[in-house]
Amino acid sequence: MPKRERRSGNEAVAEAMRQINPDVVGAFPITPSTEIPQYFSSYVANGDVDTEFIAVESEHSSMSTCIGASAAGARAMTATSSCGLAYMWELLYVAASDRLPIVMSVVNRALSGPININNDHSDSMGARDSGWIQMYAEDNQEAYDNLIQSVLIAEKCRLPVMACQDGFITSHGVANIEILEDDKVKEFVGEYEPENYLLKHDNPLAVGPYGISPYYMEIKREQAQAMKDAMPVILEVGREFEKMTGREYRFFEEYMMDDADVALVVIGSSAGTGKEAVDMLRAEGKKVGLIKLRVFRPFPRRPLAAAMCKVKAVAIMDKAESFSNSGGPMFAEARSSLYDLPDKPYCINYIYGLGGRDIRVDDFYDIYNDLFEIIEQDDPGDVYRYLGVRDSRYEEEEQRMIKETYHPGAAREYGIDKEKYEV
């Protein structure tokens, strides 16, 4: 029987890794993912797994380890966060283009600078075009479940997978989750039996050759096709997992969407807070809903567009900035999925939660009211918005500080007359 246990998100992921028993784990610490290889190393030391655990000198090396191991025919895994993911950057593209089914737990944390160790999605969203499948967890249970499914998805698609969870919020927060029986997990993921690999002596091959111009585009086209083909595989694996656990996993979850007039699209742990706001507004008789996106790569544009078209106005929530002057990464993809549809909802973007900035039920409550106002006025206004940011240009305290210490650049920005102040 499955066991109900208290686990942090990092503990849950390490527990899943123990049950999977990968052949190789390349490990280097970085907050807030450090605990994953730390917990897993105790399983190695205690003989609970027979994994080759390789503690390396950098995140670049941990991904290099996984690439070498996977190319050689091993089941390889790792974990990282933030600047660690950035340090792997060139190798993310290598792993994906070599079609290596590596599974990496990404514990989302803001990228520097300025230096920040708290949660947002700037790390994995920055890597969204590297060719990795990306899945995001709302809570500890989903972090555990996603990692187990990631192994099968990666190996069926021959694509690497990032299984993402929110740093500190789920990674260090403790919750009751259901831990599956070891034998069921082992049966679910099965034995890894790659068709071709470097150490297969009867079929010698090269991995990662130089892609000359006449062939490079064909390789990229095959990668793109593999990402498209991953969509039915993700659903198939989700159905098999549901048979085993009773927990349903699709591209996204619809919450109170059947008769909703307005909705949010959100990713990660903020979905739980958003659901609380939905329940509160529903109690007031307001028809609101929420879509929690689980799979960001491949992007489920058609089913997501169909879900968004159930409402009259939708807010896309981005916990990362694209600096595109057009909104965040979620907004760009979700809004573009509506382009060809004749009857589409108003669509606005909120950038929120950067660097760990808190988002509360009241914040979601206000966003829903903004959506109702958009419907009433038949005008979306500015579709690219920031939530809860301080604007010092209009704060009296900031004005006072500028006046006390004259600075030419600040004076020009705020329209301060130099002659009125002592320099």
XYZ file of C-alpha atoms in Angstrom:
423
model
C 0.000 0.000 0.000
C 1.195 3.560 -0.623
C 2.405 5.384 2.483
C 1.366 8.846 3.674
C 4.547 10.644 4.686
C 5.657 14.170 5.480
C 8.218 15.267 2.927
C 9.684 18.481 1.666
C 9.729 18.822 -2.107
C 13.469 18.106 -2.171
C 13.025 15.022 0.002
C 10.187 13.847 -2.247
C 12.352 14.161 -5.364
C 15.272 12.358 -3.708
C 12.860 9.615 -2.615
C 11.638 9.248 -6.195
C 15.236 9.032 -7.402
C 15.915 6.279 -4.845
C 12.969 4.299 -6.155
C 14.048 4.820 -9.777
C 17.641 3.815 -8.929
C 19.394 5.581 -11.844
C 22.713 4.279 -13.121
C 24.546 7.616 -12.772
C 23.930 10.860 -10.880
C 26.173 13.852 -11.489
C 25.987 16.211 -8.518
C 27.059 19.697 -7.537
C 25.398 21.780 -4.804
C 23.510 25.021 -5.326
C 20.735 26.530 -3.215
C 17.884 25.545 -3.098
C 18.450 22.213 -4.918
C 21.440 21.134 -2.792
C 19.371 18.861 -0.575
C 18.358 16.597 -3.478
C 21.831 15.152 -4.163
C 22.587 15.417 -0.430
C 19.636 13.188 0.501
C 20.314 10.896 -2.434
C 23.975 10.500 -1.459
C 22.843 8.985 1.848
C 20.912 6.339 -0.116
C 24.108 5.606 -2.041
C 26.189 5.407 1.149
C 23.647 3.125 2.831
C 23.528 0.751 -0.119
C 19.862 1.484 -0.876
C 20.763 2.079 -4.540
C 23.614 0.958 -6.751
C 23.924 4.316 -8.512
C 27.322 5.647 -9.522
C 27.245 8.962 -7.633
C 29.762 11.425 -9.074
C 30.404 14.585 -7.045
C 31.937 16.998 -9.524
C 33.514 20.453 -9.423
C 30.735 22.452 -11.115
C 27.270 22.325 -12.600
C 28.849 22.354 -16.052
C 30.611 19.143 -15.075
C 27.505 17.558 -13.581
C 25.695 17.928 -16.907
C 28.810 16.750 -18.755
C 28.755 13.665 -16.539
C 25.109 13.017 -17.386
C 25.723 13.508 -21.113
C 28.623 11.055 -21.119
C 26.725 8.504 -19.044
C 23.544 8.768 -21.112
C 25.455 8.523 -24.384
C 27.112 5.375 -23.039
C 23.702 3.801 -22.385
C 23.106 4.657 -18.728
C 20.031 6.150 -17.065
C 21.362 9.520 -15.848
C 19.922 12.196 -13.544
C 20.932 15.430 -11.834
C 19.500 18.462 -10.024
C 20.257 22.171 -10.081
C 18.936 25.712 -9.659
C 19.393 29.230 -10.973
C 23.021 30.077 -11.769
C 23.813 26.362 -11.779
C 21.409 25.906 -14.670
C 22.955 28.934 -16.374
C 26.428 27.402 -15.955
C 25.170 24.324 -17.844
C 23.839 26.453 -20.686
C 25.862 25.173 -23.650
C 25.417 21.603 -22.456
C 21.627 21.895 -22.296
C 21.677 22.283 -26.070
C 24.170 19.427 -26.458
C 22.023 17.034 -24.402
C 18.896 17.913 -26.357
C 20.468 17.799 -29.824
C 22.088 14.445 -29.011
C 18.602 13.190 -28.038
C 19.756 12.006 -24.604
C 16.963 11.154 -22.128
C 18.495 12.864 -19.098
C 16.164 13.837 -16.260
C 17.014 16.950 -14.270
C 15.194 18.284 -11.235
C 15.219 22.080 -11.482
C 14.411 23.862 -8.234
C 13.430 27.262 -9.584
C 15.297 30.272 -8.244
C 15.890 33.779 -9.544
C 18.942 34.371 -11.698
C 21.468 37.029 -10.753
C 21.626 39.929 -10.906
C 21.050 41.421 -8.566
C 21.976 38.430 -6.408
C 18.865 36.705 -5.135
C 18.278 33.177 -3.843
C 14.479 33.192 -3.779
C 11.941 31.766 -6.171
C 10.938 32.841 -9.601
C 11.060 31.089 -12.978
C 13.786 33.104 -14.693
C 16.196 30.148 -14.716
C 14.138 27.470 -16.467
C 12.142 29.959 -18.555
C 15.435 31.300 -19.844
C 16.223 27.756 -21.011
C 12.822 27.225 -22.599
C 14.224 27.085 -26.133
C 17.091 24.689 -25.424
C 15.139 21.627 -26.550
C 14.218 20.155 -23.162
C 10.732 19.058 -22.194
C 9.626 21.168 -19.207
C 7.097 20.259 -16.519
C 6.207 22.375 -13.475
C 4.847 21.217 -10.113
C 2.281 22.991 -7.972
C 3.083 21.107 -4.756
C 5.291 18.434 -3.199
C 3.114 15.578 -4.394
C 3.305 16.787 -7.967
C 7.086 17.250 -7.704
C 7.362 13.582 -6.695
C 4.907 12.380 -9.331
C 6.394 14.476 -12.138
C 9.902 13.141 -11.558
C 8.746 9.534 -11.831
C 6.829 10.273 -15.024
C 9.762 12.251 -16.442
C 11.922 9.151 -16.702
C 9.454 7.320 -18.917
C 8.648 10.430 -20.972
C 12.335 11.141 -21.598
C 13.124 7.605 -22.663
C 10.072 7.180 -24.901
C 10.735 10.532 -26.639
C 14.525 10.444 -26.495
C 14.499 13.991 -25.167
C 15.810 15.360 -21.865
C 13.287 16.550 -19.264
C 13.362 19.327 -16.670
C 11.056 18.515 -13.761
C 10.647 21.924 -12.103
C 9.409 22.949 -8.663
C 9.435 26.293 -6.841
C 12.484 26.967 -4.706
C 11.851 27.079 -0.942
C 8.071 27.229 -1.418
C 7.831 23.532 -2.242
C 11.485 22.451 -2.124
C 11.811 23.196 1.603
C 8.153 23.354 2.621
C 6.981 20.109 4.235
C 3.650 18.550 3.239
C 1.858 15.223 3.505
C 2.309 13.234 0.312
C 1.672 9.702 -0.871
C 4.824 7.646 -1.436
C 4.312 4.721 -3.786
C 5.611 1.226 -3.172
C 9.157 0.714 -4.470
C 8.183 -2.231 -6.648
C 5.394 -0.264 -8.331
C 7.740 2.583 -9.233
C 10.325 0.145 -10.577
C 7.661 -1.600 -12.634
C 6.348 1.731 -13.918
C 9.708 3.070 -15.148
C 10.980 -0.362 -16.173
C 14.525 -1.179 -17.191
C 16.271 1.273 -19.479
C 17.119 -0.494 -22.740
C 18.375 2.037 -25.291
C 18.474 0.922 -28.892
C 21.881 2.442 -29.618
C 24.624 3.725 -27.335
C 28.381 4.222 -27.318
C 29.244 0.997 -25.504
C 27.194 -1.227 -27.815
C 30.125 -2.978 -29.482
C 28.166 -4.492 -32.364
C 26.930 -1.085 -33.558
C 29.691 1.508 -33.215
C 28.535 5.103 -33.435
C 29.507 8.677 -32.617
C 27.516 11.000 -30.362
C 27.670 14.763 -30.801
C 29.442 15.005 -34.163
C 30.146 18.255 -35.962
C 26.936 19.286 -37.731
C 28.011 20.673 -41.065
C 25.706 23.019 -42.950
C 24.060 20.423 -45.234
C 22.832 18.471 -42.162
C 22.449 20.899 -39.236
C 18.926 22.027 -40.163
C 17.711 18.459 -40.576
C 18.894 17.691 -37.047
C 16.991 20.680 -35.673
C 13.914 19.693 -37.650
C 14.072 16.226 -36.107
C 14.342 17.772 -32.642
C 11.300 19.926 -33.357
C 9.361 16.881 -34.548
C 10.386 14.945 -31.448
C 8.992 17.751 -29.288
C 5.692 17.611 -31.191
C 5.627 13.834 -30.862
C 6.177 14.186 -27.106
C 2.646 15.497 -26.616
C 0.803 12.169 -26.977
C 3.559 10.451 -24.993
C 3.071 12.833 -22.053
C -0.656 12.078 -22.092
C -0.046 8.327 -22.396
C 2.372 8.296 -19.454
C -0.074 10.433 -17.454
C -2.874 7.932 -18.099
C -0.703 5.013 -16.991
C 0.300 6.913 -13.865
C -3.351 7.661 -13.116
C -4.170 3.943 -13.328
C -1.505 3.282 -10.706
C -2.236 6.188 -8.354
C -5.652 7.657 -9.138
C -3.979 11.047 -9.667
C -4.721 12.673 -13.021
C -1.992 14.442 -14.984
C -2.496 16.201 -18.311
C -0.942 19.259 -19.967
C -2.866 21.503 -17.596
C -5.543 21.396 -14.926
C -8.813 23.294 -15.221
C -10.244 24.561 -11.931
C -13.866 25.791 -11.885
C -13.721 26.500 -15.618
C -17.025 24.992 -16.797
C -19.108 28.161 -16.372
C -16.405 30.761 -15.722
C -16.542 34.255 -17.220
C -12.910 35.126 -16.400
C -9.829 33.049 -15.634
C -6.148 33.037 -14.766
C -3.423 30.957 -16.377
C -0.687 30.264 -13.834
C 2.232 27.889 -13.412
C 3.849 26.365 -10.308
C 3.007 26.789 -6.637
C 1.083 30.048 -7.136
C -1.754 27.950 -8.548
C -2.653 26.882 -5.016
C -3.004 30.496 -3.914
C -5.022 31.263 -7.033
C -7.419 28.418 -6.268
C -8.073 29.929 -2.836
C -9.036 33.185 -4.538
C -11.332 31.274 -6.903
C -13.079 29.621 -3.954
C -13.488 32.987 -2.218
C -14.954 34.692 -5.286
C -17.189 31.737 -6.086
C -18.628 32.071 -2.576
C -19.526 35.643 -3.555
C -21.340 34.366 -6.635
C -18.687 35.414 -9.158
C -17.948 33.035 -11.997
C -14.168 32.750 -11.990
C -11.834 29.928 -12.947
C -8.162 28.990 -13.155
C -5.951 27.021 -15.530
C -2.813 25.564 -14.001
C -0.297 24.895 -16.755
C 1.826 21.832 -15.988
C 3.646 21.270 -19.292
C 5.368 24.302 -20.817
C 7.502 22.404 -23.341
C 6.062 21.190 -25.623
C 3.613 24.070 -25.401
C 0.023 22.731 -25.606
C -1.223 25.628 -27.706
C -4.382 24.102 -29.171
C -5.875 22.523 -26.028
C -4.860 25.554 -23.954
C -6.457 27.948 -26.459
C -9.659 25.914 -26.332
C -9.684 26.121 -22.536
C -9.038 29.878 -22.519
C -11.830 30.452 -25.036
C -14.351 29.289 -22.440
C -14.080 32.731 -20.802
C -14.385 36.364 -21.856
C -11.120 37.617 -20.331
C -7.995 35.844 -19.124
C -4.904 36.960 -17.207
C -1.621 35.177 -17.976
C 0.666 35.135 -14.935
C 4.440 35.209 -15.558
C 7.002 34.640 -12.803
C 9.750 35.625 -15.243
C 10.461 38.621 -17.430
C 11.416 38.386 -21.118
C 12.510 42.025 -21.538
C 10.737 41.921 -24.889
C 8.567 44.987 -24.243
C 5.652 42.665 -24.975
C 5.188 40.625 -21.811
C 6.586 37.489 -20.215
C 7.291 34.095 -21.807
C 3.980 32.504 -20.771
C 2.043 35.463 -22.138
C 3.821 35.412 -25.487
C 2.997 31.760 -26.075
C -0.489 31.646 -24.580
C -1.670 34.801 -26.327
C -0.240 33.749 -29.688
C -2.129 30.450 -29.420
C -5.351 32.487 -29.639
C -4.365 34.446 -32.758
C -6.182 32.392 -35.411
C -9.371 31.928 -33.404
C -12.392 34.107 -34.291
C -13.962 34.287 -30.821
C -11.143 34.771 -28.365
C -11.048 36.322 -24.904
C -9.311 39.515 -23.894
C -5.821 38.511 -22.787
C -3.614 40.486 -20.390
C -0.287 39.760 -18.728
C 0.913 40.190 -15.159
C 4.595 39.915 -14.244
C 4.663 38.923 -10.580
C 6.708 37.251 -7.863
C 10.172 38.106 -9.203
C 12.964 37.384 -6.746
C 10.521 35.792 -4.330
C 8.094 38.719 -4.073
C 5.065 37.303 -2.270
C 1.698 36.925 -3.969
C -1.392 36.657 -1.786
C -4.979 35.590 -2.195
C -5.937 39.279 -2.142
C -3.677 39.927 -5.136
C -5.472 37.298 -7.182
C -8.778 38.681 -5.959
C -7.821 42.091 -7.387
C -6.746 40.564 -10.717
C -10.099 38.836 -11.106
C -11.847 42.150 -10.452
C -9.614 43.755 -13.095
C -10.812 41.120 -15.566
C -14.460 41.828 -14.786
C -13.764 45.533 -15.335
C -12.190 44.751 -18.726
C -15.351 42.906 -19.765
C -17.568 45.722 -18.526
C -15.591 48.422 -20.334
C -14.944 46.266 -23.402
C -11.335 47.454 -23.312
C -8.247 45.561 -22.027
C -6.187 48.716 -21.530
C -2.468 48.076 -21.049
C -2.031 44.323 -21.567
C 1.528 44.234 -20.157
C 1.405 44.881 -16.417
C 3.465 44.445 -13.272
C 1.817 43.263 -10.054
C 2.728 44.767 -6.685
C 5.800 46.717 -7.786
C 6.763 49.979 -6.093
C 7.225 52.964 -8.405
C 9.627 55.302 -6.627
C 9.010 58.141 -9.091
C 5.740 58.868 -7.349
C 6.571 58.100 -3.738
C 6.983 61.103 -1.457
C 9.746 59.462 0.544
C 11.818 58.845 -2.549
C 11.269 62.425 -3.669
C 12.491 63.642 -0.294
C 15.648 61.532 -0.492
C 16.438 62.857 -3.957
C 16.017 66.449 -2.804
C 18.323 65.909 0.169
C 21.115 64.501 -1.985
C 21.258 66.187 -5.382
C 22.288 63.955 -8.273
C 22.256 65.268 -11.871
C 20.839 62.085 -13.406
C 18.112 61.813 -10.778
C 17.370 65.514 -11.145
C 16.721 65.081 -14.862
C 14.567 61.991 -14.241
C 12.375 63.697 -11.640
C 12.413 67.221 -13.055
C 14.234 68.798 -10.089
C 15.574 72.333 -10.457
C 19.242 72.403 -9.427
C 19.062 76.020 -8.316
C 16.658 75.169 -5.483
C 19.070 72.858 -3.707
C 22.492 73.117 -2.193
C 25.059 71.055 -4.054
